[in-house]
Amino acid sequence: MSPGDEFPRPRKLIPVTILLFLVTGGCGGARVAPGVFATAHDTGTPPRHLGLLFPQVEAGAAGRVGAWPGGRAFMASEVAAVVHVRMLEEMERRCAPDWKDLAAEKKAKERMALLSSVIHRDWSLSGQITVRLAGELGRASGQDACLLVSVTRFGPSPSKLELKSLSGVIKPGTTGETAASWINCGVKLVVFRTPGGQVLWEAGGLASLPVTGPGPDGVGTTQEAAVARVVADLMRAFPWPK
């Protein structure tokens, strides 16, 4: 023991906000609605201008066991496009800050697509938004925050699926519901500042619907229906509503 170490040094105290975050679930987030988890967040000043990025599809997101409704299989690019259309509708309905569809930017469309892809890759691998890329995205888009959209699951499954945490753990449901096949869509949303890369809000959701025959309108359960359900459920938890 060296001089000055005769008495134990006081331990650093964990801030109350961090302790509460750990107790309430940490990176697992909190369940805010059936099939929806979100982070406990302290957003500070809401973003004034929010850029919506085109959805990226996670590797391994496609379900390969079970029957597609009507035998109509979707490719990843198709699901991403359907999710984007639904996000546009829900942003128009629910987003209070000024926002812009960055996929529609004519002058910087290719730049937006490249930055979105790289940022999504880094986020998927490390759970971090790269500061340098966030700065580039802010300069290119003119927005002070952006919304990253990930498709985490789509396609059929032989049983109902349930999202167990914000980290994306998906397991067969335990509700006892039965159907010949189920159609699914999982989506994750991350709002982060540009520049800086600070994550302001994060939420994940999953819709798992039984595949049924045509209803009174002649339309049965579809992949589009699962997309519509999960996007609407997620955006009901959006922290800056109209």
XYZ file of C-alpha atoms in Angstrom:
242
model
C 0.000 0.000 0.000
C 1.517 3.293 -1.049
C 1.311 6.600 0.841
C -2.073 8.187 0.375
C -3.738 4.792 -0.057
C -4.251 4.113 3.666
C -7.990 4.609 3.205
C -10.082 3.080 0.413
C -10.836 5.481 -2.373
C -14.556 6.252 -2.718
C -16.211 4.434 -5.565
C -17.694 6.441 -8.361
C -21.466 6.507 -8.066
C -23.581 5.432 -11.015
C -25.819 8.329 -12.107
C -29.458 7.716 -11.243
C -30.531 7.936 -14.900
C -28.055 5.222 -15.925
C -28.994 3.015 -12.972
C -32.676 3.342 -13.806
C -31.929 2.512 -17.438
C -30.085 -0.663 -16.408
C -32.847 -1.737 -14.032
C -35.591 -1.204 -16.598
C -33.951 -3.281 -19.270
C -30.865 -1.527 -20.676
C -30.205 -2.383 -24.278
C -33.247 -4.686 -24.229
C -35.493 -1.639 -24.108
C -38.936 -1.563 -22.556
C -42.073 -3.101 -23.999
C -44.344 -0.182 -24.851
C -47.063 -2.079 -26.755
C -47.717 -5.645 -27.943
C -44.859 -6.499 -30.277
C -43.084 -3.143 -29.760
C -40.012 -2.320 -27.644
C -38.394 1.112 -27.294
C -35.519 2.671 -25.402
C -35.907 4.841 -22.351
C -34.527 8.090 -23.735
C -33.758 11.648 -22.776
C -33.980 13.388 -26.123
C -33.297 16.922 -24.948
C -34.192 19.393 -27.671
C -36.321 17.702 -30.349
C -34.836 17.700 -33.846
C -36.055 20.544 -36.011
C -35.463 18.839 -39.347
C -35.646 15.046 -39.664
C -34.458 13.065 -42.687
C -36.105 9.710 -43.466
C -33.645 7.180 -44.907
C -34.698 4.385 -47.279
C -35.085 1.039 -45.434
C -32.206 -1.415 -45.316
C -32.837 -5.165 -45.008
C -30.869 -7.056 -42.365
C -28.917 -10.120 -43.447
C -30.897 -13.268 -42.695
C -34.188 -11.392 -42.334
C -36.116 -13.617 -44.765
C -38.245 -16.420 -43.360
C -37.838 -19.557 -45.470
C -40.160 -22.043 -43.733
C -43.903 -21.825 -44.219
C -46.294 -20.879 -46.993
C -46.468 -17.408 -48.481
C -50.040 -16.051 -48.705
C -51.410 -17.027 -52.104
C -48.000 -18.386 -53.063
C -46.734 -14.818 -53.654
C -43.153 -14.599 -52.381
C -41.537 -11.199 -51.795
C -37.920 -10.290 -52.439
C -36.047 -8.164 -49.917
C -36.087 -5.145 -52.242
C -39.876 -5.378 -52.539
C -40.364 -5.502 -48.787
C -38.054 -2.498 -48.331
C -40.123 -0.533 -50.850
C -43.404 -1.443 -49.112
C -41.958 -0.460 -45.730
C -40.811 2.867 -47.172
C -44.269 3.680 -48.528
C -45.816 2.908 -45.150
C -43.187 4.988 -43.354
C -44.007 7.952 -45.580
C -47.693 7.623 -44.714
C -47.066 7.335 -40.986
C -44.541 10.186 -40.930
C -47.098 12.421 -42.619
C -49.696 11.363 -40.073
C -47.652 11.446 -36.872
C -44.333 13.340 -37.154
C -44.403 16.828 -35.638
C -40.906 18.044 -36.665
C -40.315 19.138 -40.236
C -39.183 16.065 -42.174
C -37.932 15.082 -45.608
C -37.798 11.844 -47.621
C -34.083 11.615 -48.372
C -34.660 8.848 -50.937
C -36.447 11.445 -53.084
C -33.525 13.891 -53.148
C -32.692 14.279 -56.828
C -29.291 15.961 -56.532
C -27.911 13.765 -53.752
C -29.937 10.555 -54.141
C -26.897 8.334 -54.757
C -25.011 9.951 -51.879
C -27.965 9.420 -49.532
C -28.224 5.761 -50.565
C -24.508 5.126 -50.006
C -24.368 6.849 -46.620
C -27.549 5.086 -45.494
C -26.118 1.692 -46.438
C -22.779 2.259 -44.688
C -24.357 3.737 -41.551
C -26.754 0.802 -41.375
C -23.872 -1.668 -41.717
C -21.932 -0.022 -38.898
C -25.013 0.125 -36.687
C -25.771 -3.562 -37.303
C -22.212 -4.598 -36.462
C -21.447 -2.342 -33.513
C -24.646 -0.697 -32.301
C -22.967 2.676 -32.896
C -23.560 5.500 -35.360
C -20.180 6.496 -36.791
C -19.592 10.166 -35.961
C -17.814 10.942 -39.237
C -20.598 9.424 -41.340
C -23.275 11.193 -39.305
C -21.495 14.464 -40.033
C -21.317 13.722 -43.748
C -24.997 12.804 -43.789
C -25.895 16.038 -42.024
C -23.950 18.131 -44.515
C -25.374 16.290 -47.516
C -28.978 16.281 -46.318
C -29.237 19.586 -44.467
C -31.059 17.801 -41.606
C -30.096 17.910 -37.938
C -31.321 14.329 -37.346
C -32.088 11.272 -39.444
C -34.280 8.197 -39.086
C -32.640 4.872 -39.928
C -35.094 2.113 -40.898
C -34.146 -1.588 -40.807
C -36.212 -4.577 -41.909
C -35.304 -7.286 -39.406
C -37.766 -9.993 -40.473
C -40.175 -10.742 -43.295
C -41.846 -13.694 -44.925
C -43.638 -16.792 -43.627
C -43.170 -19.008 -40.590
C -44.888 -22.226 -39.531
C -45.902 -20.703 -36.168
C -46.599 -17.282 -34.696
C -43.467 -15.283 -33.826
C -42.924 -12.897 -30.915
C -40.333 -10.166 -30.409
C -38.738 -10.599 -26.990
C -36.433 -7.559 -26.806
C -35.227 -4.466 -28.588
C -32.023 -6.301 -29.465
C -34.077 -8.365 -31.929
C -34.587 -11.687 -30.136
C -37.472 -13.469 -31.894
C -39.007 -16.718 -30.647
C -42.100 -18.799 -31.399
C -45.190 -17.419 -29.681
C -46.656 -18.994 -26.563
C -50.253 -17.798 -26.943
C -51.547 -21.089 -28.265
C -52.881 -19.513 -31.465
C -52.827 -21.907 -34.401
C -52.809 -21.410 -38.167
C -51.449 -23.307 -41.145
C -48.917 -20.502 -41.728
C -48.012 -17.015 -40.473
C -46.711 -13.961 -42.316
C -44.299 -11.627 -40.543
C -42.634 -8.248 -40.680
C -40.091 -6.900 -38.214
C -38.854 -3.299 -38.367
C -36.395 -1.293 -36.295
C -36.230 2.520 -36.165
C -33.295 4.615 -34.927
C -33.301 8.428 -34.747
C -29.830 9.955 -34.467
C -28.356 13.450 -34.588
C -26.416 14.729 -37.578
C -23.718 15.670 -36.867
C -22.649 13.775 -33.757
C -24.383 10.443 -34.205
C -26.105 10.620 -30.787
C -29.018 8.175 -30.737
C -32.169 9.999 -29.629
C -34.712 7.197 -29.911
C -34.727 3.534 -30.850
C -37.643 1.159 -31.278
C -38.261 -2.283 -32.710
C -41.476 -4.054 -33.603
C -42.781 -7.290 -35.066
C -46.140 -8.182 -36.571
C -46.935 -11.882 -36.995
C -50.320 -12.491 -38.630
C -52.114 -15.772 -39.347
C -52.455 -16.464 -43.049
C -56.161 -16.727 -43.814
C -58.265 -17.041 -46.928
C -59.881 -14.058 -48.634
C -62.191 -12.049 -46.413
C -65.363 -10.171 -47.366
C -63.273 -7.757 -49.446
C -61.731 -10.638 -51.393
C -58.293 -9.993 -49.889
C -56.620 -12.341 -47.404
C -53.634 -11.794 -45.129
C -50.681 -10.418 -47.093
C -47.077 -9.378 -46.560
C -48.278 -5.796 -47.054
C -50.717 -6.241 -44.153
C -47.902 -7.317 -41.819
C -45.833 -4.303 -42.925
C -48.730 -1.922 -42.329
C -49.357 -3.343 -38.858
C -45.791 -3.130 -37.555
C -45.059 0.328 -38.984
C -48.274 1.749 -37.513
C -47.539 0.147 -34.131
C -43.999 1.558 -34.086
C -45.012 5.062 -35.080
C -47.598 5.194 -32.302
C -44.577 5.162 -29.986
C -42.822 7.992 -31.901
C -41.570 10.530 -29.326
C -42.430 13.724 -31.261
C -46.063 13.229 -32.378
C -48.343 15.816 -33.930
